[in-house]
Amino acid sequence: MYLSREGDRREGVLLRQGKGWFQVSGMGHESLGVIPLLMEEGDYLFPYYRDRAMALAKGTTNRELAEAYFAKQCSSSAGRQMPGHYSSRKKNIWSVPTPTGANLLPGCGVAWGMQMQEKSNLVVATIGDAASRQGEFYEAVAFAIERNLPIVFLVEDNRYGISTNTDKFNPFKLEVFNHEIVKHVDARHPDRVWDAAVEAFEKARSDNGPTLMLCELDRLCSHTSSDDHRVYRPAEEIAEMFDRDPISVLADELIDTGELTQEDWENIRQEIDEQVDREYIEAESKEDPVAETVLDQLFAESTAEHNLPVAEPPPIEGGRNWRMVDAVNQVFKSGLESNKDFVFFGEDIEDPKGGVFRLTADLSDTFPDRVFNAPLAEATIAGVACGLASYGMRPVFEIQFIDFSGPAWNQISQNIGSLRWRTNGDWSCPMVLYAPYGAYLPGGSIWHSQANEAFFSHIPGIQVVIPSTPEDAAGLMWTAMHAEDPTIYLIPKHLFRQQISVDENVAAVPFGSARIRQEGDDVTLVTWGNCTEHAESVVKKLEDEVSVEFIDLRSIVPWDKQTVRDSVEKTGRLVVVQEDGETCSIGQSIIAEISGNPDSFSNLFAAPKLVTKPDVYIGYNPIHEYAALPDEEEVIAAIRLVM
């Protein structure tokens, strides 16, 4: 407890000296340091940024925290995370995300993995009381109860969310929760924390489900170094808190009972003071990150260039007709048969429904231990996938329509994409999040018809793919299921029930590899997803007028720049067709790349043309839908214009 306190104090001094940029303190929360002393090998800690004492007790050293404070290359994040964002794969301390509460659903994912593997381990996941009003907190608690998970949630109730007193917001004080799962603890004394945790841990290890430990304690400091709590907290309140400082109270108690002498206590503090001084001085002299490494660990073994996963031919039979739906379903079956780490989870995916589009038909009947219905909670789907992937399993999870990914956005953008990079490769998140996507199917309206690949493509660390043929659907899914990084897999609804002939030899489909569907000499036509149907028709209609080279991009992140460049070098003209909206889109990105590159720009005979949906929603009446979407006439007009 004192080592944690002195580390916090030292960082505050250093910051005032102009050494460092930011500090977040755990002063007053040190009694929770007893929690990891009850944890066993294989247990996981999902902390938040006030859990310095817990991180130390779980095996993180003060020296490592000093290196993190100075954001050194040797720190757990290689200088990419703020201080207080603990992480260690070796010690099973999951990387702290700044958005409080974003650690809980991944914690549930790890606990579920332990349960599926019949381990006797547990997860401890922590959150501040202010963040207990986050929707993901309720989703995590509900999922843990539903699945009877071996997880203990610690709600660290210091009564403040930055400057706001939380008494009137706190769901426990509003009596939202069933008292049977809540254990109230005056956590200012480690003995009381210990006694409560022993009971909660025994419950978790005995398959009796989760516990919510509401730990009442004090934040003896400002929210962070950017805050001054004297502005909004009465002086009397601050003085009263320090009268019950858990370190002083415990030390006095031990001295009164004769278990510790005043001299011994002074010696302990002096020894720790000297250790902290020494280790922070040593940490300050360590090497800083090198600017050239900023792109390292965005993807597995990657640096500035995306290192593509090895692709193997998908397990579907060639030389026959396939629908995309059936091809993907076959790949799912083969994956479940070949690797027990694959887990499927999504709304309505169990039999007899087998998913609203039958993508998972017959899977849960055959593999009931690894194919599960999800609640109507997309954050749960994405967050649990992140945790399971961190734990070493292979989640292949469904969002019922990509339009419904909004509630999952926090997990996708804050955890799934960043986990590898923010831990410098210590943690990874190999998973697939797939969803039906796009329009050209009347009746979907604005909630079932989005083509929004640009949203996901803007998140570093995530691969995005869109097939348009059965063999590509199978190949891209098989590659995604075996990749070491997260993949967003969008399957176009308009195309996925069409019977299409597949070649005798079904080839592997690597990421970042476009497919030239038709060679030509006059115009390069680039598209993907549903728009490939228009492109194919236009190529045939114009075959006596223009020689069009038709490229199906297939992989959006990474995209195949070289194939497009080579084609434009041959044709001198570029038309891009997309279903997504215009602004900040993939189509604009492709045109910017070709136009902004001096070599490819010099090959252009005409300005590139983008055929796109304007920045508008898809309406329910088909008149609205088709008024917004690109059509063949627009593609033909664009080709004639660049000619």
XYZ file of C-alpha atoms in Angstrom:
643
model
C 0.000 0.000 0.000
C 2.774 2.417 0.860
C 4.766 1.542 -2.264
C 1.711 2.479 -4.323
C 1.254 5.718 -2.388
C 4.886 6.748 -2.666
C 4.893 6.036 -6.408
C 1.877 8.309 -6.790
C 3.533 11.003 -4.673
C 6.781 10.803 -6.625
C 4.948 11.164 -9.950
C 3.150 14.247 -8.635
C 6.483 15.811 -7.697
C 8.012 14.969 -11.067
C 5.058 16.474 -12.900
C 5.389 19.735 -10.967
C 9.063 19.737 -11.961
C 8.029 19.579 -15.604
C 9.057 15.941 -15.988
C 6.232 14.004 -17.573
C 2.948 15.033 -19.144
C 0.161 13.525 -17.064
C -0.560 11.582 -13.907
C -3.518 9.658 -12.537
C -3.360 8.660 -8.885
C -4.771 5.771 -6.896
C -4.414 7.505 -3.527
C -7.071 6.159 -1.162
C -7.700 2.992 -3.188
C -4.662 1.119 -1.845
C -6.589 -1.310 0.384
C -7.724 -3.123 -2.749
C -4.138 -4.303 -3.115
C -5.099 -7.363 -1.085
C -7.307 -8.641 -3.914
C -4.510 -10.078 -6.097
C -3.089 -11.916 -3.072
C -6.136 -14.177 -3.355
C -5.703 -14.724 -7.074
C -4.207 -17.908 -8.478
C -2.134 -18.672 -11.544
C -4.428 -18.413 -14.550
C -6.705 -15.786 -12.980
C -7.083 -12.512 -14.897
C -7.218 -8.930 -13.690
C -9.089 -6.317 -15.751
C -8.196 -3.140 -13.851
C -8.937 0.519 -14.326
C -6.574 3.411 -13.888
C -6.783 3.818 -10.072
C -5.657 0.249 -9.428
C -1.963 0.907 -8.919
C -1.840 -1.106 -5.687
C -3.625 -4.026 -7.356
C -1.216 -3.940 -10.297
C 1.743 -4.032 -7.889
C 0.252 -6.904 -5.916
C -0.401 -8.828 -9.161
C 3.307 -8.670 -9.995
C 3.900 -5.398 -11.793
C 7.026 -3.746 -10.381
C 7.428 -0.148 -9.296
C 10.223 0.107 -11.855
C 7.782 -0.871 -14.630
C 5.308 1.756 -13.443
C 8.103 4.339 -13.450
C 8.968 3.419 -17.036
C 5.296 3.765 -17.944
C 5.138 7.185 -16.265
C 7.989 8.427 -18.447
C 6.449 6.654 -21.499
C 9.683 4.852 -22.287
C 10.207 2.348 -25.079
C 10.713 -0.447 -22.516
C 7.351 0.233 -20.838
C 4.410 -2.111 -21.254
C 2.952 0.034 -24.039
C 6.264 1.284 -25.496
C 5.150 4.777 -24.535
C 1.765 4.564 -26.242
C -0.474 4.609 -23.165
C -0.893 7.137 -20.376
C 0.457 6.319 -16.909
C -1.945 4.198 -14.888
C -2.836 2.053 -17.889
C -1.420 -1.215 -16.603
C -0.879 -4.188 -18.873
C 0.975 -7.492 -18.806
C 0.171 -10.571 -20.869
C 2.565 -12.631 -18.756
C 0.856 -11.613 -15.508
C -2.688 -11.746 -16.990
C -3.248 -8.039 -16.403
C -5.408 -6.903 -19.324
C -4.569 -3.572 -20.916
C -6.505 -0.727 -19.321
C -8.641 1.299 -21.765
C -9.219 4.929 -20.800
C -13.028 4.797 -21.344
C -13.995 3.470 -17.922
C -16.179 0.395 -18.067
C -14.856 -0.675 -21.476
C -12.845 -3.420 -19.740
C -15.860 -5.270 -18.306
C -17.292 -7.016 -21.378
C -13.838 -8.264 -22.464
C -13.462 -9.477 -18.871
C -16.694 -11.428 -19.318
C -15.258 -12.866 -22.529
C -12.234 -14.238 -20.678
C -14.441 -15.594 -17.876
C -16.626 -17.320 -20.478
C -13.542 -18.837 -22.077
C -12.461 -20.192 -18.679
C -15.916 -21.651 -18.185
C -15.971 -23.300 -21.624
C -12.560 -24.812 -20.973
C -13.720 -25.960 -17.525
C -10.939 -24.109 -15.736
C -11.192 -23.259 -12.038
C -9.942 -19.740 -12.673
C -11.718 -16.425 -12.299
C -11.640 -12.833 -13.512
C -11.562 -9.673 -11.422
C -12.825 -6.614 -13.326
C -12.885 -3.147 -11.795
C -14.756 0.082 -12.480
C -15.230 3.447 -10.824
C -18.651 4.215 -9.378
C -19.314 7.020 -11.888
C -18.894 4.580 -14.765
C -21.466 2.242 -13.246
C -24.002 4.264 -15.241
C -22.384 3.158 -18.507
C -24.598 0.855 -20.557
C -21.776 -1.649 -20.932
C -21.670 -2.066 -17.152
C -25.255 -3.341 -17.167
C -24.623 -5.526 -20.214
C -21.591 -7.066 -18.508
C -23.445 -7.779 -15.270
C -26.430 -9.227 -17.158
C -24.203 -11.457 -19.305
C -22.253 -12.644 -16.260
C -25.460 -13.579 -14.453
C -26.996 -15.163 -17.551
C -23.923 -17.353 -18.122
C -23.119 -17.816 -14.408
C -19.586 -16.634 -15.110
C -16.626 -16.854 -12.718
C -16.138 -13.105 -12.459
C -15.980 -10.617 -9.599
C -16.836 -7.003 -10.408
C -15.236 -4.422 -8.105
C -17.072 -1.104 -8.132
C -14.697 1.386 -6.516
C -17.095 3.904 -5.009
C -15.231 7.070 -4.054
C -18.391 9.170 -4.589
C -16.925 11.299 -7.345
C -16.811 11.281 -11.142
C -14.173 13.961 -11.652
C -15.987 16.895 -9.967
C -19.497 15.447 -9.805
C -20.734 13.833 -6.619
C -22.287 10.536 -7.688
C -24.599 9.880 -4.737
C -27.723 10.731 -6.743
C -26.516 8.825 -9.817
C -25.132 5.671 -8.224
C -27.320 2.697 -9.286
C -26.617 0.913 -6.006
C -27.904 3.854 -4.016
C -30.868 3.947 -6.385
C -31.401 0.245 -5.557
C -31.306 -0.835 -9.187
C -29.575 -4.133 -8.460
C -30.714 -7.319 -6.803
C -29.174 -7.300 -3.333
C -28.327 -10.995 -3.605
C -25.446 -10.354 -6.000
C -24.171 -7.152 -4.346
C -21.739 -7.187 -1.457
C -21.229 -3.830 0.272
C -17.724 -3.344 1.657
C -16.165 -0.521 3.613
C -12.995 -0.907 1.604
C -10.905 1.538 3.593
C -9.429 -1.381 5.530
C -7.730 -4.304 3.752
C -9.045 -6.855 6.267
C -12.626 -6.091 5.270
C -11.737 -6.233 1.583
C -10.026 -9.566 2.172
C -12.994 -11.106 3.982
C -15.456 -10.007 1.300
C -13.195 -11.141 -1.518
C -12.655 -14.590 0.005
C -16.408 -15.160 -0.123
C -16.791 -13.746 -3.645
C -13.845 -15.772 -4.959
C -15.150 -18.974 -3.446
C -18.523 -18.342 -5.060
C -16.904 -17.801 -8.471
C -14.643 -20.849 -8.231
C -17.560 -23.027 -7.168
C -19.571 -22.276 -10.324
C -22.003 -20.142 -8.357
C -21.634 -17.082 -10.540
C -20.581 -13.464 -10.250
C -20.467 -11.021 -7.363
C -20.662 -7.237 -7.404
C -18.406 -5.913 -4.656
C -19.363 -2.301 -3.960
C -16.199 -0.979 -2.351
C -16.689 2.284 -0.491
C -13.455 4.239 -0.205
C -12.035 7.724 -0.685
C -10.224 9.407 -3.537
C -7.619 11.285 -1.544
C -6.456 13.217 -4.568
C -7.707 15.181 -7.522
C -9.163 13.230 -10.443
C -5.904 13.561 -12.386
C -3.012 15.999 -12.622
C -5.278 18.115 -14.862
C -7.767 18.626 -12.026
C -7.830 20.339 -8.607
C -10.386 18.848 -6.246
C -10.109 21.810 -3.878
C -12.193 23.758 -6.388
C -15.287 21.609 -5.863
C -14.780 19.716 -2.591
C -15.228 21.462 0.761
C -12.054 21.703 2.843
C -13.775 19.882 5.720
C -14.609 16.946 3.455
C -11.002 16.638 2.309
C -9.768 16.805 5.915
C -12.240 14.122 6.999
C -11.012 11.832 4.208
C -7.424 12.152 5.312
C -8.446 11.322 8.882
C -9.439 7.884 7.566
C -6.491 7.457 5.178
C -6.269 3.644 4.882
C -2.472 3.564 5.177
C -2.339 5.724 8.313
C -5.267 3.911 9.906
C -3.731 0.484 9.286
C -0.248 1.536 10.425
C -1.630 3.028 13.647
C -3.685 -0.099 14.279
C -0.658 -2.386 13.821
C 1.451 -0.192 16.078
C -1.289 -0.110 18.759
C -1.535 -3.912 18.756
C 2.217 -4.331 18.880
C 2.477 -6.027 15.488
C 4.572 -3.128 14.207
C 6.829 -0.643 15.982
C 7.048 3.012 15.087
C 10.729 2.526 14.308
C 9.994 -0.394 11.971
C 7.312 1.634 10.198
C 9.699 4.542 9.702
C 12.353 2.155 8.370
C 9.859 0.589 5.946
C 8.877 3.988 4.609
C 12.478 5.130 4.303
C 13.419 1.966 2.413
C 10.486 2.376 0.016
C 11.175 6.094 -0.425
C 14.744 5.304 -1.435
C 13.609 2.523 -3.776
C 11.092 4.772 -5.504
C 13.614 7.619 -5.835
C 16.202 5.298 -7.305
C 13.874 3.542 -9.724
C 12.303 6.739 -11.051
C 15.747 8.262 -11.605
C 16.794 5.105 -13.481
C 13.555 5.027 -15.487
C 13.980 8.638 -16.583
C 17.268 7.749 -18.263
C 15.837 4.842 -20.262
C 15.457 5.116 -24.026
C 12.466 6.951 -25.458
C 10.453 5.470 -28.311
C 11.811 5.980 -31.807
C 9.525 7.928 -34.150
C 10.012 5.384 -36.928
C 8.290 2.706 -34.811
C 4.942 4.496 -34.561
C 3.332 2.112 -37.083
C 4.759 -1.033 -35.512
C 2.282 -3.587 -34.138
C -0.804 -2.197 -35.834
C -1.059 -5.705 -37.243
C 0.734 -8.978 -36.537
C 4.448 -8.701 -37.267
C 3.794 -5.501 -39.191
C 5.657 -2.264 -39.547
C 4.763 0.475 -42.015
C 3.394 -2.022 -44.533
C 0.522 -4.327 -43.646
C 1.939 -7.838 -43.194
C -0.748 -10.036 -44.728
C -1.802 -13.327 -43.138
C -1.054 -16.505 -45.046
C -4.131 -17.534 -47.031
C -5.143 -21.098 -47.811
C -7.856 -22.336 -50.186
C -11.240 -22.446 -48.455
C -12.835 -25.842 -47.788
C -15.609 -25.698 -50.401
C -16.096 -27.948 -53.415
C -15.242 -26.458 -56.821
C -16.820 -27.047 -60.198
C -20.411 -26.421 -59.105
C -22.896 -23.664 -58.296
C -22.810 -22.062 -54.873
C -24.691 -19.320 -53.106
C -22.574 -17.042 -50.911
C -24.740 -17.965 -47.925
C -24.079 -21.673 -48.383
C -20.377 -21.204 -49.081
C -19.896 -19.238 -45.863
C -21.940 -21.790 -43.932
C -19.703 -24.576 -45.253
C -16.604 -22.676 -44.151
C -18.119 -22.239 -40.689
C -18.758 -25.981 -40.419
C -15.218 -26.811 -41.510
C -13.794 -24.347 -39.009
C -15.779 -25.803 -36.116
C -14.730 -29.314 -37.110
C -11.053 -28.434 -37.429
C -10.440 -26.263 -34.365
C -12.153 -26.351 -30.978
C -11.116 -22.752 -30.324
C -13.705 -21.409 -32.794
C -16.766 -20.019 -30.999
C -19.861 -18.540 -32.676
C -22.167 -16.038 -30.999
C -24.892 -13.799 -32.391
C -28.558 -12.933 -32.267
C -30.805 -15.785 -33.484
C -27.915 -17.866 -34.853
C -28.922 -21.092 -33.111
C -31.083 -23.686 -34.852
C -33.810 -23.961 -35.926
C -33.526 -20.308 -37.026
C -29.841 -20.549 -37.965
C -29.542 -16.775 -38.314
C -31.946 -14.399 -40.037
C -30.171 -15.162 -43.324
C -29.384 -18.823 -42.493
C -25.639 -18.194 -42.428
C -25.321 -20.446 -39.354
C -27.927 -23.076 -40.281
C -27.336 -26.514 -38.702
C -24.352 -25.325 -36.685
C -25.764 -25.265 -33.157
C -27.385 -28.693 -33.559
C -23.998 -30.132 -34.526
C -21.824 -27.991 -32.229
C -24.026 -27.008 -29.265
C -20.974 -26.324 -27.097
C -19.600 -23.601 -29.382
C -22.536 -21.965 -31.207
C -24.696 -19.701 -29.047
C -27.505 -17.199 -29.293
C -26.594 -13.737 -28.055
C -28.867 -11.294 -26.263
C -30.040 -8.247 -28.181
C -26.903 -6.399 -27.112
C -24.292 -5.596 -29.744
C -21.762 -4.187 -27.273
C -21.872 -7.569 -25.533
C -21.226 -9.344 -28.837
C -18.199 -7.197 -29.701
C -16.804 -6.888 -26.170
C -17.082 -10.573 -25.325
C -15.426 -11.390 -28.660
C -12.534 -9.111 -27.736
C -12.081 -10.886 -24.399
C -12.339 -14.378 -25.854
C -9.768 -13.501 -28.504
C -7.453 -12.073 -25.841
C -7.807 -15.322 -23.934
C -6.636 -17.333 -26.936
C -9.880 -18.527 -28.471
C -11.178 -17.763 -31.980
C -14.502 -15.876 -31.876
C -16.511 -15.613 -35.098
C -19.386 -13.387 -34.001
C -22.360 -12.021 -35.906
C -23.925 -8.575 -35.911
C -27.378 -9.242 -37.366
C -27.211 -6.220 -39.708
C -24.214 -3.923 -39.957
C -26.653 -1.062 -39.356
C -26.944 -2.273 -35.750
C -23.226 -1.974 -35.024
C -23.690 1.396 -33.296
C -23.998 -0.031 -29.767
C -20.828 -2.053 -30.426
C -18.857 0.954 -31.635
C -17.151 1.588 -28.301
C -15.684 -1.916 -28.218
C -14.781 -1.947 -31.922
C -13.077 1.437 -31.975
C -11.619 1.591 -28.443
C -10.581 -2.003 -27.743
C -10.655 -4.336 -30.725
C -8.690 -2.140 -33.097
C -6.205 -0.728 -30.596
C -5.352 -3.683 -28.357
C -2.299 -4.952 -30.240
C -0.886 -1.480 -30.902
C -1.457 -0.040 -27.436
C 0.372 -2.991 -25.842
C 3.141 -3.061 -28.462
C 2.068 -6.551 -29.508
C 1.840 -8.031 -25.997
C -1.917 -8.625 -26.391
C -3.720 -9.481 -29.620
C -7.310 -9.840 -30.755
C -7.735 -12.420 -33.557
C -11.474 -12.460 -34.238
C -14.081 -12.074 -36.967
C -17.082 -9.790 -36.667
C -19.318 -10.438 -39.670
C -22.577 -8.852 -40.770
C -24.980 -8.661 -43.715
C -24.478 -5.326 -45.427
C -25.807 -2.981 -48.083
C -28.956 -2.165 -50.023
C -30.345 -2.962 -53.507
C -32.932 -5.051 -51.635
C -36.155 -3.029 -51.245
C -37.850 -2.814 -47.867
C -34.761 -2.432 -45.694
C -35.043 1.290 -45.057
C -32.389 3.186 -43.115
C -31.898 0.507 -40.452
C -31.145 -2.505 -42.674
C -29.479 -1.103 -45.792
C -26.279 0.676 -44.854
C -23.068 0.351 -46.796
C -20.686 1.853 -44.280
C -17.285 0.246 -44.813
C -15.585 3.642 -44.469
C -16.607 3.781 -40.787
C -14.653 0.648 -39.956
C -11.813 1.355 -42.359
C -10.962 4.454 -40.362
C -10.108 2.399 -37.246
C -6.404 1.479 -37.224
C -5.687 -2.191 -36.576
C -8.831 -3.676 -38.156
C -9.028 -5.483 -41.493
C -12.162 -4.920 -43.604
C -13.275 -7.226 -46.423
C -16.310 -7.413 -48.742
C -16.801 -10.437 -51.035
C -19.003 -10.463 -54.120
C -18.811 -14.102 -55.281
C -19.287 -17.411 -53.453
C -15.635 -18.445 -53.802
C -14.440 -15.046 -52.554
C -16.944 -15.180 -49.694
C -15.548 -18.557 -48.663
C -11.932 -17.590 -49.266
C -12.043 -14.279 -47.406
C -13.874 -15.840 -44.460
C -11.377 -18.712 -44.254
C -8.498 -16.216 -44.322
C -10.180 -14.044 -41.680
C -10.817 -17.005 -39.387
C -7.105 -17.831 -39.402
C -5.717 -14.289 -39.270
C -3.949 -12.936 -36.189
C -5.835 -9.639 -36.212
C -9.501 -8.587 -36.035
C -11.511 -8.572 -39.256
C -14.783 -6.848 -40.097
C -16.403 -9.052 -42.739
C -19.283 -7.464 -44.670
C -21.407 -9.754 -46.829
C -23.648 -7.972 -49.400
C -27.294 -8.978 -48.953
C -28.321 -8.413 -52.558
C -25.790 -10.945 -53.827
C -25.616 -13.643 -51.216
C -28.526 -15.797 -52.391
C -27.558 -15.835 -56.074
C -26.531 -19.175 -57.564
C -23.117 -18.629 -59.165
C -20.791 -21.135 -60.793
C -17.481 -21.670 -58.995
C -14.280 -22.774 -60.733
C -13.018 -26.325 -60.384
C -10.031 -25.171 -58.356
C -11.101 -22.841 -55.556
C -8.181 -20.530 -54.811
C -7.057 -18.944 -51.571
C -8.030 -15.292 -51.167
C -5.393 -13.271 -49.333
C -6.208 -9.885 -47.851
C -5.068 -6.923 -49.906
C -5.540 -8.803 -53.162
C -7.978 -7.412 -55.727
C -9.408 -9.604 -58.461
C -9.391 -8.578 -62.115
C -12.780 -9.813 -63.216
C -12.405 -8.564 -66.815
C -9.251 -7.346 -68.532
C -9.382 -4.222 -70.700
C -7.301 -1.434 -72.174
C -9.303 1.825 -72.079
C -10.757 2.358 -68.605
C -10.090 0.921 -65.145
C -13.385 0.291 -63.322
C -12.935 -0.434 -59.574
C -15.757 -1.540 -57.315
C -16.739 -4.113 -54.673
C -19.747 -5.702 -53.011
C -23.181 -5.154 -54.489
C -21.896 -2.742 -57.139
C -19.980 -5.518 -58.873
C -23.294 -6.608 -60.413
C -23.689 -3.230 -62.119
C -20.057 -3.271 -63.190
C -20.366 -6.706 -64.771
C -23.463 -5.627 -66.704
C -21.864 -2.361 -67.854
C -18.750 -4.119 -69.127
C -20.925 -6.319 -71.345
C -23.081 -3.435 -72.572
C -20.039 -1.375 -73.567
C -17.881 -4.168 -74.946
C -18.231 -2.864 -78.544
C -17.572 0.740 -77.464
C -14.982 0.683 -74.655
C -12.504 -1.907 -73.388
C -13.087 -1.840 -69.629
C -10.767 -3.434 -67.072
C -13.082 -4.433 -64.212
C -11.430 -4.840 -60.786
C -13.266 -6.284 -57.788
C -11.403 -4.827 -54.796
C -12.587 -7.554 -52.334
C -10.296 -6.347 -49.552
C -10.931 -2.806 -48.309
C -8.299 -2.708 -45.550
C -5.717 -3.327 -46.776
C -6.617 -2.516 -50.388
C -4.615 -3.618 -53.396
C -2.962 -0.375 -54.489
C -0.543 -2.092 -56.832
C -3.171 -3.820 -58.963
C -5.108 -0.564 -59.355
C -1.945 1.404 -60.142
C -0.838 -1.145 -62.728
C -4.255 -1.062 -64.369
C -4.352 2.737 -64.491
C -0.852 2.732 -65.976
C -2.292 0.610 -68.800
C -5.630 2.385 -69.294
C -4.954 5.971 -68.234
C -8.502 6.326 -66.906
C -10.184 5.464 -63.584
C -13.810 5.119 -62.532
C -14.662 3.995 -58.985
C -18.179 2.838 -58.086
C -19.344 2.449 -54.492
C -22.531 1.966 -52.502
C -21.281 3.872 -49.453
C -21.810 7.615 -49.043
C -19.447 10.009 -50.775
C -17.745 12.014 -48.037
C -14.547 10.529 -46.566
C -15.235 7.277 -48.409
C -13.124 4.421 -49.754
C -13.818 5.584 -53.297
C -12.459 9.023 -52.506
C -9.449 7.400 -50.857
C -8.668 5.339 -53.970
C -8.934 8.368 -56.220
C -6.783 10.419 -53.815
C -4.130 7.701 -53.825
C -3.963 7.539 -57.632
C -4.165 11.305 -58.117
C -1.758 12.093 -55.295
C 0.940 9.674 -56.392
C 3.191 11.382 -58.983
C 3.845 8.121 -60.846
C 0.206 7.098 -61.222
C -0.983 10.690 -61.741
C 1.300 11.057 -64.729
C -0.462 8.084 -66.360
C -3.907 9.701 -66.260
C -5.510 10.986 -69.458
C -8.570 12.305 -67.579
C -9.632 13.170 -64.077
C -10.824 10.053 -62.159
C -14.562 9.796 -61.595
C -16.418 8.557 -58.505
C -19.911 7.092 -58.905
C -21.415 6.973 -55.431
C -24.441 7.241 -53.229
C -24.722 10.852 -52.056
C -24.573 11.543 -48.336
C -28.147 10.469 -47.696
C -30.038 7.617 -46.026
C -31.811 4.728 -47.729
C -35.567 5.229 -47.636
C -38.211 2.544 -47.178
C -40.078 3.154 -50.434
C -38.039 1.616 -53.293
C -38.293 4.946 -55.117
C -36.212 6.511 -52.335
C -33.804 3.575 -52.244
C -32.977 3.467 -55.940
C -32.877 7.256 -56.202
C -29.953 7.236 -53.776
C -28.004 4.240 -55.102
C -25.630 4.201 -58.078
C -27.155 2.619 -61.191
C -25.857 1.336 -64.520
C -26.673 4.552 -66.373
C -24.486 6.548 -63.982
C -21.613 4.091 -64.397
C -21.912 4.214 -68.199
C -22.004 8.021 -68.124
C -18.867 8.122 -65.949
C -16.996 5.795 -68.300
C -17.965 7.854 -71.330
C -16.967 11.041 -69.520
C -13.429 9.852 -68.734
C -13.123 8.631 -72.338
